[in-house]
Amino acid sequence: MDVSMYTEIISALSATMRVSTPLILAAMAGIFSERSGIVDISLEGKLLAGAFISAAVAAVTGSAWLGLGAAIVATMLLSLLHGFASITHNGNQVVSGVAINIIVSGMTVVLGIAWFHQSGQTPSLPNTARFMPLHLPGSETIGNIPILGDIYTKILGGHNLLVYVAFLSVALTWWVLFKTRFGLRLRAVGENPNAVDTAGISVAWLRYRAVLIAGILTGIGGTYISIAQNASFIREMSAGQGYIALAAMIFGKWKPVPAMFASLMFGFLDALSIRLQGVEIAGIGQIPVQAIQALPYILTVAILASFAGRAVAPKADGVPYVKER
Amino acid sequence: MAPNDITSSDSTLAIDLRNISKSFGTVQANKHVNLKVETGTIHGIVGENGAGKSTLMSILYGFYEADEGEIHIFGKRTPIRNSSDAIGAGIGMVHQHFMLVENFTVLENVMLGAESGAMLARSITDAAAELDRLEHEFGLSVDKDALISDLPVGQLQRVEILKALYRGARILILDEPTGVLTPQETDQLFAILRSLREQGTTVIIITHKLREIMALTDHVSVMRQGEIVASRTTSETSREELAELMVGRKVRMTIDKAPAQPGDPLLRVENLSVHDHYGVARLDHVSLEVCAGEIVGIAGVSGNGQSELLDVLSGILPPGEGEVLINDHTVTPAHHTDPEQVRSYSVAHVPEDRLRRGLVREFMAAESAILGYQNASEYNGIFLTKPSAIINHSRHLMEAFDVRPTHPSLKSANFSGGNQQKLILAREMDPNPKVLLVGQPTRGVDIGAIEFIHKQIVAMRDEGSAVLLVSGELDELMSLADRIIVMFEGRIVGEVAAAEADEKMLGLMMANAHTPEPTLSTEEVPA
């Protein structure tokens, strides 16, 4: 095999891991929320808020961990806002979610300018205030094995902690949903809240817990975007990843492991599009950068239109629970 | 707490409701209700729709909280604020609309809310063992690992009963439990309830079917307009007395009608088939004929093609194969038509689902009263509708069909079910259609209105209309129809003259367990 081709593949796969991380975290957040019956279009806004708060706090305190903690608190507060509108007051969940996205989009810039005077950006962080790549144990010895070594050190290893947290969150989501009492009730409330209510369980409290978990996961995802993948907050830096995560969740039929693979696929397309820029393709010539950048989105639409038409959402997803008279 | 709270209670009573009142806005659903239910008995609660039965039971189960009054359970005053209070007090409820999670297994539904711990593994073992025990004790067999969406209604009801028993219910409330069951399933349910009674469980059953009250219960309470108007020992009362108490006046239980004088066929269906988008045959080579001056009843457990038949005949659904002849107009798959066109063939349709298809709840009654006829010239000017013509027409319909209140500008949703239905019947019967399609004319309608509706349908027949009647009530079919056709899985599996039909025979045919005598079957049933 061509050596440059081989390194291209390795680095594309390595990039896939990094690009997919926020998608996976946000998709898991979406699963918790929507399995409980609350449509969460505000994944996007929460990623952005998490990115901003973590970068801002890390810039001021110099601690990535404080940044992460503050981001989680902020996104949980946004989840409570979403819950207050859509659970307590039976509001329209899409409207509430869009409102949160708009608020966050504006507030991050306003607060960024007010606090840091850098036209909405946060100061560039030193490595000590970021989550830095880790080396897996035994990288030196295993790294020398051909192919397998590269897979271990460059694809599986060499990422920061939050990448592994994202993959761990998939296992945890699966375990919570399918192996615990809370998960059983959560799945039930998204399908038929009447059944949960008449079984003597509070529908509202269950749904609040679900959206709060979604808040935690998007907080981690947002933190990853600004202070692990990058070194500062830039306005609108979530760049639609919350929506892509929503698509991955639907494509994965609201199941953790398939949603993870869908996130990885979207991540791979993204990584590929970066690598395809400026590449000559036989018979077509050089493809415009814009067309390649649009590729993941076009494929998202195509995939959702062809496969996910058959995906069945939780029955009570998006429907406020009102006791019938 | 005062000591007389305990001494004044009678411990042989499972339930003692004292002075319960509940209002929804200006509507008083329960007025100072007192109800005593003895431990280990089956207690029936009957009443017309809107009499407050379901509200009362919802209060007992903690779905609503009473505005005033006390609830005593097994001799102890027990405040019930939510369903978990009720469950804790030993009350279980089987709701009219099942409270089950469709994509869960039976086992998961049973343990939901009553799990053994934070992890599911132990709950699953415990629930499986307990279900085995309940199956053994009460003969309640059901496949534990089956998905709810795969089970027939009769089984779903068992799951609901198991849910209640799994939570340790000693009082079981059933709200209209037989509405969706075949007669055989109803018998099985009653056997289960009797065996529960023998084991000491107290059963409360809400129904409007007096025959079931007489067959099953020990005591019966009658509700009317939010109040309990009478309580009787079942063996000392009669259907006639209960019916009278329910409506407050004497009611005839049978319909006076002359024998049918069938004329020319006005509606003919030949080899009609319809497949749904999964490719399943919803109608399978159906052939039938309805003549002028006769009522043909369609019997069948709901979901066996009756709805699709009405949809095709009324033009809502195109036929897949075969053809339909209405008043010399032909409808075929290649040349099908829409409901408006079908109406122009002098066909009227009273849809099965009153609220979804019969009227628009948010519209005022006068607007609902012209639906389907809204393009008629008498209601329209050049650009605008003619509100006064619409209101006058509606008032005329309301007076002719005794719709109360006679208030054309009131919102459709604010009429009771019976009055909504009378309004729809009035709308459909007013143009004197040659073919009248009627689906579930008296579903959820109280006894007084049923009598009126039946008379109107018979009157249509006597004026020479062909009437096709789909109903889930065998009583209704047997008393109203001249011929009864039974459908099963989209096929016609039998036909009997109504005069020769009885409930058992129809029930067996509905379950396709009965082969009709060949002389009675006019159509070849393809295998």
mmCIF file with all atom_site columns, N, CA, C and O in Angstrom, chain A residues 175 178-181 184-185 187-188 191-192 194-201 315 321 323-325, chain B residues 24 61 63-64 83-84 87 95 99-104 108 112-113 115 117-120 167:
data_model
loop_
_atom_site.group_PDB
_atom_site.id
_atom_site.type_symbol
_atom_site.label_atom_id
_atom_site.label_alt_id
_atom_site.label_comp_id
_atom_site.label_asym_id
_atom_site.label_entity_id
_atom_site.label_seq_id
_atom_site.pdbx_PDB_ins_code
_atom_site.Cartn_x
_atom_site.Cartn_y
_atom_site.Cartn_z
_atom_site.occupancy
_atom_site.B_iso_or_equiv
_atom_site.pdbx_formal_charge
_atom_site.auth_seq_id
_atom_site.auth_comp_id
_atom_site.auth_asym_id
_atom_site.auth_atom_id
_atom_site.pdbx_PDB_model_num
ATOM 1   N N  . TRP A 1 175 ? -26.305 1.292  29.874 1.00 0.00 ? 175 TRP A N  1
ATOM 2   C CA . TRP A 1 175 ? -26.518 0.597  31.146 1.00 0.00 ? 175 TRP A CA 1
ATOM 3   C C  . TRP A 1 175 ? -27.678 1.225  31.928 1.00 0.00 ? 175 TRP A C  1
ATOM 4   O O  . TRP A 1 175 ? -28.562 0.532  32.433 1.00 0.00 ? 175 TRP A O  1
ATOM 5   N N  . PHE A 1 178 ? -31.144 0.529  30.096 1.00 0.00 ? 178 PHE A N  1
ATOM 6   C CA . PHE A 1 178 ? -31.676 -0.823 29.950 1.00 0.00 ? 178 PHE A CA 1
ATOM 7   C C  . PHE A 1 178 ? -31.451 -1.722 31.150 1.00 0.00 ? 178 PHE A C  1
ATOM 8   O O  . PHE A 1 178 ? -31.981 -2.818 31.202 1.00 0.00 ? 178 PHE A O  1
ATOM 9   N N  . LYS A 1 179 ? -30.668 -1.258 32.112 1.00 0.00 ? 179 LYS A N  1
ATOM 10  C CA . LYS A 1 179 ? -30.375 -2.149 33.229 1.00 0.00 ? 179 LYS A CA 1
ATOM 11  C C  . LYS A 1 179 ? -30.814 -1.588 34.581 1.00 0.00 ? 179 LYS A C  1
ATOM 12  O O  . LYS A 1 179 ? -30.637 -2.262 35.596 1.00 0.00 ? 179 LYS A O  1
ATOM 13  N N  . THR A 1 180 ? -31.307 -0.376 34.613 1.00 0.00 ? 180 THR A N  1
ATOM 14  C CA . THR A 1 180 ? -31.679 0.183  35.915 1.00 0.00 ? 180 THR A CA 1
ATOM 15  C C  . THR A 1 180 ? -33.164 0.528  35.950 1.00 0.00 ? 180 THR A C  1
ATOM 16  O O  . THR A 1 180 ? -33.811 0.676  34.914 1.00 0.00 ? 180 THR A O  1
ATOM 17  N N  . ARG A 1 181 ? -33.660 0.651  37.164 1.00 0.00 ? 181 ARG A N  1
ATOM 18  C CA . ARG A 1 181 ? -35.044 1.024  37.389 1.00 0.00 ? 181 ARG A CA 1
ATOM 19  C C  . ARG A 1 181 ? -35.332 2.398  36.786 1.00 0.00 ? 181 ARG A C  1
ATOM 20  O O  . ARG A 1 181 ? -36.339 2.630  36.135 1.00 0.00 ? 181 ARG A O  1
ATOM 21  N N  . LEU A 1 184 ? -35.782 2.099  33.076 1.00 0.00 ? 184 LEU A N  1
ATOM 22  C CA . LEU A 1 184 ? -37.080 1.516  32.718 1.00 0.00 ? 184 LEU A CA 1
ATOM 23  C C  . LEU A 1 184 ? -38.164 2.583  32.772 1.00 0.00 ? 184 LEU A C  1
ATOM 24  O O  . LEU A 1 184 ? -38.986 2.730  31.870 1.00 0.00 ? 184 LEU A O  1
ATOM 25  N N  . ARG A 1 185 ? -38.135 3.343  33.857 1.00 0.00 ? 185 ARG A N  1
ATOM 26  C CA . ARG A 1 185 ? -39.163 4.376  34.032 1.00 0.00 ? 185 ARG A CA 1
ATOM 27  C C  . ARG A 1 185 ? -38.998 5.483  33.004 1.00 0.00 ? 185 ARG A C  1
ATOM 28  O O  . ARG A 1 185 ? -39.976 6.033  32.498 1.00 0.00 ? 185 ARG A O  1
ATOM 29  N N  . ARG A 1 187 ? -37.736 5.201  29.960 1.00 0.00 ? 187 ARG A N  1
ATOM 30  C CA . ARG A 1 187 ? -38.232 4.742  28.666 1.00 0.00 ? 187 ARG A CA 1
ATOM 31  C C  . ARG A 1 187 ? -39.759 4.717  28.670 1.00 0.00 ? 187 ARG A C  1
ATOM 32  O O  . ARG A 1 187 ? -40.404 5.037  27.676 1.00 0.00 ? 187 ARG A O  1
ATOM 33  N N  . ALA A 1 188 ? -40.329 4.334  29.810 1.00 0.00 ? 188 ALA A N  1
ATOM 34  C CA . ALA A 1 188 ? -41.792 4.251  29.896 1.00 0.00 ? 188 ALA A CA 1
ATOM 35  C C  . ALA A 1 188 ? -42.423 5.637  29.765 1.00 0.00 ? 188 ALA A C  1
ATOM 36  O O  . ALA A 1 188 ? -43.424 5.817  29.079 1.00 0.00 ? 188 ALA A O  1
ATOM 37  N N  . GLU A 1 191 ? -42.793 6.857  26.324 1.00 0.00 ? 191 GLU A N  1
ATOM 38  C CA . GLU A 1 191 ? -43.731 6.118  25.486 1.00 0.00 ? 191 GLU A CA 1
ATOM 39  C C  . GLU A 1 191 ? -45.172 6.389  25.901 1.00 0.00 ? 191 GLU A C  1
ATOM 40  O O  . GLU A 1 191 ? -46.029 6.628  25.072 1.00 0.00 ? 191 GLU A O  1
ATOM 41  N N  . ASN A 1 192 ? -45.432 6.275  27.189 1.00 0.00 ? 192 ASN A N  1
ATOM 42  C CA . ASN A 1 192 ? -46.798 6.443  27.682 1.00 0.00 ? 192 ASN A CA 1
ATOM 43  C C  . ASN A 1 192 ? -46.784 7.010  29.099 1.00 0.00 ? 192 ASN A C  1
ATOM 44  O O  . ASN A 1 192 ? -46.795 6.255  30.070 1.00 0.00 ? 192 ASN A O  1
ATOM 45  N N  . ASN A 1 194 ? -49.014 8.277  30.790 1.00 0.00 ? 194 ASN A N  1
ATOM 46  C CA . ASN A 1 194 ? -50.163 7.865  31.595 1.00 0.00 ? 194 ASN A CA 1
ATOM 47  C C  . ASN A 1 194 ? -49.862 6.606  32.386 1.00 0.00 ? 194 ASN A C  1
ATOM 48  O O  . ASN A 1 194 ? -50.272 6.466  33.533 1.00 0.00 ? 194 ASN A O  1
ATOM 49  N N  . ALA A 1 195 ? -49.144 5.674  31.748 1.00 0.00 ? 195 ALA A N  1
ATOM 50  C CA . ALA A 1 195 ? -48.820 4.418  32.429 1.00 0.00 ? 195 ALA A CA 1
ATOM 51  C C  . ALA A 1 195 ? -47.927 4.689  33.633 1.00 0.00 ? 195 ALA A C  1
ATOM 52  O O  . ALA A 1 195 ? -48.052 4.055  34.679 1.00 0.00 ? 195 ALA A O  1
ATOM 53  N N  . VAL A 1 196 ? -47.027 5.650  33.491 1.00 0.00 ? 196 VAL A N  1
ATOM 54  C CA . VAL A 1 196 ? -46.116 5.981  34.579 1.00 0.00 ? 196 VAL A CA 1
ATOM 55  C C  . VAL A 1 196 ? -46.865 6.682  35.710 1.00 0.00 ? 196 VAL A C  1
ATOM 56  O O  . VAL A 1 196 ? -46.699 6.356  36.888 1.00 0.00 ? 196 VAL A O  1
ATOM 57  N N  . ASP A 1 197 ? -47.721 7.595  35.332 1.00 0.00 ? 197 ASP A N  1
ATOM 58  C CA . ASP A 1 197 ? -48.480 8.350  36.329 1.00 0.00 ? 197 ASP A CA 1
ATOM 59  C C  . ASP A 1 197 ? -49.377 7.418  37.141 1.00 0.00 ? 197 ASP A C  1
ATOM 60  O O  . ASP A 1 197 ? -49.412 7.467  38.372 1.00 0.00 ? 197 ASP A O  1
ATOM 61  N N  . THR A 1 198 ? -50.086 6.525  36.434 1.00 0.00 ? 198 THR A N  1
ATOM 62  C CA . THR A 1 198 ? -50.992 5.628  37.153 1.00 0.00 ? 198 THR A CA 1
ATOM 63  C C  . THR A 1 198 ? -50.227 4.560  37.926 1.00 0.00 ? 198 THR A C  1
ATOM 64  O O  . THR A 1 198 ? -50.802 3.898  38.772 1.00 0.00 ? 198 THR A O  1
ATOM 65  N N  . ALA A 1 199 ? -48.948 4.386  37.631 1.00 0.00 ? 199 ALA A N  1
ATOM 66  C CA . ALA A 1 199 ? -48.147 3.462  38.433 1.00 0.00 ? 199 ALA A CA 1
ATOM 67  C C  . ALA A 1 199 ? -47.614 4.163  39.676 1.00 0.00 ? 199 ALA A C  1
ATOM 68  O O  . ALA A 1 199 ? -46.833 3.593  40.435 1.00 0.00 ? 199 ALA A O  1
ATOM 69  N N  . GLY A 1 200 ? -48.019 5.405  39.879 1.00 0.00 ? 200 GLY A N  1
ATOM 70  C CA . GLY A 1 200 ? -47.641 6.113  41.092 1.00 0.00 ? 200 GLY A CA 1
ATOM 71  C C  . GLY A 1 200 ? -46.286 6.795  41.022 1.00 0.00 ? 200 GLY A C  1
ATOM 72  O O  . GLY A 1 200 ? -45.671 7.054  42.040 1.00 0.00 ? 200 GLY A O  1
ATOM 73  N N  . ILE A 1 201 ? -45.802 7.066  39.809 1.00 0.00 ? 201 ILE A N  1
ATOM 74  C CA . ILE A 1 201 ? -44.497 7.716  39.655 1.00 0.00 ? 201 ILE A CA 1
ATOM 75  C C  . ILE A 1 201 ? -44.725 9.119  39.095 1.00 0.00 ? 201 ILE A C  1
ATOM 76  O O  . ILE A 1 201 ? -45.582 9.303  38.224 1.00 0.00 ? 201 ILE A O  1
ATOM 77  N N  . LYS A 1 315 ? -43.040 7.317  21.605 1.00 0.00 ? 315 LYS A N  1
ATOM 78  C CA . LYS A 1 315 ? -44.395 7.750  21.249 1.00 0.00 ? 315 LYS A CA 1
ATOM 79  C C  . LYS A 1 315 ? -44.791 9.101  21.817 1.00 0.00 ? 315 LYS A C  1
ATOM 80  O O  . LYS A 1 315 ? -45.479 9.874  21.192 1.00 0.00 ? 315 LYS A O  1
ATOM 81  N N  . TYR A 1 321 ? -47.253 16.419 28.933 1.00 0.00 ? 321 TYR A N  1
ATOM 82  C CA . TYR A 1 321 ? -48.146 15.524 29.658 1.00 0.00 ? 321 TYR A CA 1
ATOM 83  C C  . TYR A 1 321 ? -49.207 16.320 30.401 1.00 0.00 ? 321 TYR A C  1
ATOM 84  O O  . TYR A 1 321 ? -48.915 17.043 31.345 1.00 0.00 ? 321 TYR A O  1
ATOM 85  N N  . LYS A 1 323 ? -52.917 15.664 32.210 1.00 0.00 ? 323 LYS A N  1
ATOM 86  C CA . LYS A 1 323 ? -53.918 14.670 32.596 1.00 0.00 ? 323 LYS A CA 1
ATOM 87  C C  . LYS A 1 323 ? -55.204 14.962 31.871 1.00 0.00 ? 323 LYS A C  1
ATOM 88  O O  . LYS A 1 323 ? -55.687 16.081 31.888 1.00 0.00 ? 323 LYS A O  1
ATOM 89  N N  . GLU A 1 324 ? -55.751 13.952 31.203 1.00 0.00 ? 324 GLU A N  1
ATOM 90  C CA . GLU A 1 324 ? -56.988 14.227 30.488 1.00 0.00 ? 324 GLU A CA 1
ATOM 91  C C  . GLU A 1 324 ? -58.142 14.301 31.476 1.00 0.00 ? 324 GLU A C  1
ATOM 92  O O  . GLU A 1 324 ? -58.128 13.673 32.504 1.00 0.00 ? 324 GLU A O  1
ATOM 93  N N  . ARG A 1 325 ? -59.073 15.101 31.091 1.00 0.00 ? 325 ARG A N  1
ATOM 94  C CA . ARG A 1 325 ? -60.246 15.323 31.940 1.00 0.00 ? 325 ARG A CA 1
ATOM 95  C C  . ARG A 1 325 ? -61.114 14.079 31.898 1.00 0.00 ? 325 ARG A C  1
ATOM 96  O O  . ARG A 1 325 ? -61.385 13.596 30.816 1.00 0.00 ? 325 ARG A O  1
ATOM 97  N N  . PHE B 2 24  ? -65.179 20.479 38.000 1.00 0.00 ? 24  PHE B N  1
ATOM 98  C CA . PHE B 2 24  ? -64.233 20.924 36.976 1.00 0.00 ? 24  PHE B CA 1
ATOM 99  C C  . PHE B 2 24  ? -64.781 22.224 36.445 1.00 0.00 ? 24  PHE B C  1
ATOM 100 O O  . PHE B 2 24  ? -65.762 22.225 35.699 1.00 0.00 ? 24  PHE B O  1
ATOM 101 N N  . TYR B 2 61  ? -58.722 6.564  42.997 1.00 0.00 ? 61  TYR B N  1
ATOM 102 C CA . TYR B 2 61  ? -57.404 6.091  42.592 1.00 0.00 ? 61  TYR B CA 1
ATOM 103 C C  . TYR B 2 61  ? -56.356 7.211  42.620 1.00 0.00 ? 61  TYR B C  1
ATOM 104 O O  . TYR B 2 61  ? -55.219 7.018  42.239 1.00 0.00 ? 61  TYR B O  1
ATOM 105 N N  . PHE B 2 63  ? -56.149 9.963  40.874 1.00 0.00 ? 63  PHE B N  1
ATOM 106 C CA . PHE B 2 63  ? -55.846 10.660 39.625 1.00 0.00 ? 63  PHE B CA 1
ATOM 107 C C  . PHE B 2 63  ? -56.286 12.120 39.755 1.00 0.00 ? 63  PHE B C  1
ATOM 108 O O  . PHE B 2 63  ? -55.637 13.017 39.261 1.00 0.00 ? 63  PHE B O  1
ATOM 109 N N  . TYR B 2 64  ? -57.422 12.320 40.435 1.00 0.00 ? 64  TYR B N  1
ATOM 110 C CA . TYR B 2 64  ? -57.839 13.664 40.822 1.00 0.00 ? 64  TYR B CA 1
ATOM 111 C C  . TYR B 2 64  ? -57.978 13.686 42.332 1.00 0.00 ? 64  TYR B C  1
ATOM 112 O O  . TYR B 2 64  ? -58.192 12.654 42.957 1.00 0.00 ? 64  TYR B O  1
ATOM 113 N N  . SER B 2 83  ? -51.738 8.720  42.789 1.00 0.00 ? 83  SER B N  1
ATOM 114 C CA . SER B 2 83  ? -51.907 7.290  42.556 1.00 0.00 ? 83  SER B CA 1
ATOM 115 C C  . SER B 2 83  ? -51.060 6.450  43.494 1.00 0.00 ? 83  SER B C  1
ATOM 116 O O  . SER B 2 83  ? -51.450 5.341  43.853 1.00 0.00 ? 83  SER B O  1
ATOM 117 N N  . SER B 2 84  ? -49.899 6.958  43.913 1.00 0.00 ? 84  SER B N  1
ATOM 118 C CA . SER B 2 84  ? -49.079 6.106  44.773 1.00 0.00 ? 84  SER B CA 1
ATOM 119 C C  . SER B 2 84  ? -49.712 5.976  46.167 1.00 0.00 ? 84  SER B C  1
ATOM 120 O O  . SER B 2 84  ? -49.559 4.942  46.819 1.00 0.00 ? 84  SER B O  1
ATOM 121 N N  . ILE B 2 87  ? -52.258 3.219  45.567 1.00 0.00 ? 87  ILE B N  1
ATOM 122 C CA . ILE B 2 87  ? -51.591 1.915  45.467 1.00 0.00 ? 87  ILE B CA 1
ATOM 123 C C  . ILE B 2 87  ? -51.173 1.457  46.863 1.00 0.00 ? 87  ILE B C  1
ATOM 124 O O  . ILE B 2 87  ? -51.358 0.298  47.245 1.00 0.00 ? 87  ILE B O  1
ATOM 125 N N  . HIS B 2 95  ? -57.890 0.812  33.877 1.00 0.00 ? 95  HIS B N  1
ATOM 126 C CA . HIS B 2 95  ? -58.521 1.944  33.211 1.00 0.00 ? 95  HIS B CA 1
ATOM 127 C C  . HIS B 2 95  ? -59.173 1.501  31.913 1.00 0.00 ? 95  HIS B C  1
ATOM 128 O O  . HIS B 2 95  ? -58.779 0.517  31.312 1.00 0.00 ? 95  HIS B O  1
ATOM 129 N N  . MET B 2 99  ? -53.344 1.500  30.424 1.00 0.00 ? 99  MET B N  1
ATOM 130 C CA . MET B 2 99  ? -52.163 2.291  30.771 1.00 0.00 ? 99  MET B CA 1
ATOM 131 C C  . MET B 2 99  ? -50.934 1.418  30.617 1.00 0.00 ? 99  MET B C  1
ATOM 132 O O  . MET B 2 99  ? -50.277 1.075  31.607 1.00 0.00 ? 99  MET B O  1
ATOM 133 N N  . LEU B 2 100 ? -50.656 1.016  29.397 1.00 0.00 ? 100 LEU B N  1
ATOM 134 C CA . LEU B 2 100 ? -49.538 0.110  29.163 1.00 0.00 ? 100 LEU B CA 1
ATOM 135 C C  . LEU B 2 100 ? -48.544 0.750  28.212 1.00 0.00 ? 100 LEU B C  1
ATOM 136 O O  . LEU B 2 100 ? -48.913 1.559  27.365 1.00 0.00 ? 100 LEU B O  1
ATOM 137 N N  . VAL B 2 101 ? -47.283 0.375  28.368 1.00 0.00 ? 101 VAL B N  1
ATOM 138 C CA . VAL B 2 101 ? -46.245 0.853  27.465 1.00 0.00 ? 101 VAL B CA 1
ATOM 139 C C  . VAL B 2 101 ? -46.141 -0.158 26.326 1.00 0.00 ? 101 VAL B C  1
ATOM 140 O O  . VAL B 2 101 ? -45.790 -1.316 26.540 1.00 0.00 ? 101 VAL B O  1
ATOM 141 N N  . GLU B 2 102 ? -46.469 0.300  25.124 1.00 0.00 ? 102 GLU B N  1
ATOM 142 C CA . GLU B 2 102 ? -46.637 -0.613 23.986 1.00 0.00 ? 102 GLU B CA 1
ATOM 143 C C  . GLU B 2 102 ? -45.384 -1.393 23.617 1.00 0.00 ? 102 GLU B C  1
ATOM 144 O O  . GLU B 2 102 ? -45.466 -2.549 23.240 1.00 0.00 ? 102 GLU B O  1
ATOM 145 N N  . ASN B 2 103 ? -44.227 -0.762 23.702 1.00 0.00 ? 103 ASN B N  1
ATOM 146 C CA . ASN B 2 103 ? -43.021 -1.473 23.269 1.00 0.00 ? 103 ASN B CA 1
ATOM 147 C C  . ASN B 2 103 ? -42.278 -2.119 24.435 1.00 0.00 ? 103 ASN B C  1
ATOM 148 O O  . ASN B 2 103 ? -41.113 -2.440 24.329 1.00 0.00 ? 103 ASN B O  1
ATOM 149 N N  . PHE B 2 104 ? -42.965 -2.299 25.536 1.00 0.00 ? 104 PHE B N  1
ATOM 150 C CA . PHE B 2 104 ? -42.413 -3.040 26.664 1.00 0.00 ? 104 PHE B CA 1
ATOM 151 C C  . PHE B 2 104 ? -43.032 -4.430 26.678 1.00 0.00 ? 104 PHE B C  1
ATOM 152 O O  . PHE B 2 104 ? -44.121 -4.640 26.157 1.00 0.00 ? 104 PHE B O  1
ATOM 153 N N  . GLU B 2 108 ? -42.153 -6.212 31.937 1.00 0.00 ? 108 GLU B N  1
ATOM 154 C CA . GLU B 2 108 ? -41.693 -4.841 32.203 1.00 0.00 ? 108 GLU B CA 1
ATOM 155 C C  . GLU B 2 108 ? -42.853 -3.946 32.613 1.00 0.00 ? 108 GLU B C  1
ATOM 156 O O  . GLU B 2 108 ? -42.725 -3.113 33.510 1.00 0.00 ? 108 GLU B O  1
ATOM 157 N N  . LEU B 2 112 ? -43.172 -2.076 36.285 1.00 0.00 ? 112 LEU B N  1
ATOM 158 C CA . LEU B 2 112 ? -42.967 -0.627 36.226 1.00 0.00 ? 112 LEU B CA 1
ATOM 159 C C  . LEU B 2 112 ? -43.598 0.075  37.442 1.00 0.00 ? 112 LEU B C  1
ATOM 160 O O  . LEU B 2 112 ? -44.786 -0.030 37.686 1.00 0.00 ? 112 LEU B O  1
ATOM 161 N N  . GLY B 2 113 ? -42.761 0.768  38.189 1.00 0.00 ? 113 GLY B N  1
ATOM 162 C CA . GLY B 2 113 ? -43.268 1.482  39.368 1.00 0.00 ? 113 GLY B CA 1
ATOM 163 C C  . GLY B 2 113 ? -43.303 0.627  40.612 1.00 0.00 ? 113 GLY B C  1
ATOM 164 O O  . GLY B 2 113 ? -43.525 1.123  41.710 1.00 0.00 ? 113 GLY B O  1
ATOM 165 N N  . GLU B 2 115 ? -40.746 -1.894 41.121 1.00 0.00 ? 115 GLU B N  1
ATOM 166 C CA . GLU B 2 115 ? -39.528 -2.673 40.983 1.00 0.00 ? 115 GLU B CA 1
ATOM 167 C C  . GLU B 2 115 ? -38.970 -3.020 42.357 1.00 0.00 ? 115 GLU B C  1
ATOM 168 O O  . GLU B 2 115 ? -39.243 -2.336 43.344 1.00 0.00 ? 115 GLU B O  1
ATOM 169 N N  . GLY B 2 117 ? -35.743 -2.999 43.236 1.00 0.00 ? 117 GLY B N  1
ATOM 170 C CA . GLY B 2 117 ? -34.570 -2.221 43.629 1.00 0.00 ? 117 GLY B CA 1
ATOM 171 C C  . GLY B 2 117 ? -34.100 -1.383 42.467 1.00 0.00 ? 117 GLY B C  1
ATOM 172 O O  . GLY B 2 117 ? -34.736 -1.347 41.421 1.00 0.00 ? 117 GLY B O  1
ATOM 173 N N  . ALA B 2 118 ? -32.979 -0.718 42.642 1.00 0.00 ? 118 ALA B N  1
ATOM 174 C CA . ALA B 2 118 ? -32.509 0.202  41.616 1.00 0.00 ? 118 ALA B CA 1
ATOM 175 C C  . ALA B 2 118 ? -32.020 -0.518 40.365 1.00 0.00 ? 118 ALA B C  1
ATOM 176 O O  . ALA B 2 118 ? -31.990 0.056  39.289 1.00 0.00 ? 118 ALA B O  1
ATOM 177 N N  . MET B 2 119 ? -31.621 -1.790 40.505 1.00 0.00 ? 119 MET B N  1
ATOM 178 C CA . MET B 2 119 ? -31.183 -2.556 39.340 1.00 0.00 ? 119 MET B CA 1
ATOM 179 C C  . MET B 2 119 ? -32.352 -3.403 38.835 1.00 0.00 ? 119 MET B C  1
ATOM 180 O O  . MET B 2 119 ? -33.146 -3.906 39.617 1.00 0.00 ? 119 MET B O  1
ATOM 181 N N  . LEU B 2 120 ? -32.396 -3.598 37.528 1.00 0.00 ? 120 LEU B N  1
ATOM 182 C CA . LEU B 2 120 ? -33.537 -4.326 36.977 1.00 0.00 ? 120 LEU B CA 1
ATOM 183 C C  . LEU B 2 120 ? -33.434 -5.836 37.141 1.00 0.00 ? 120 LEU B C  1
ATOM 184 O O  . LEU B 2 120 ? -34.441 -6.520 37.219 1.00 0.00 ? 120 LEU B O  1
ATOM 185 N N  . ARG B 2 167 ? -49.045 -5.260 42.609 1.00 0.00 ? 167 ARG B N  1
ATOM 186 C CA . ARG B 2 167 ? -48.833 -4.200 43.588 1.00 0.00 ? 167 ARG B CA 1
ATOM 187 C C  . ARG B 2 167 ? -49.571 -4.482 44.887 1.00 0.00 ? 167 ARG B C  1
ATOM 188 O O  . ARG B 2 167 ? -49.673 -3.602 45.746 1.00 0.00 ? 167 ARG B O  1
#
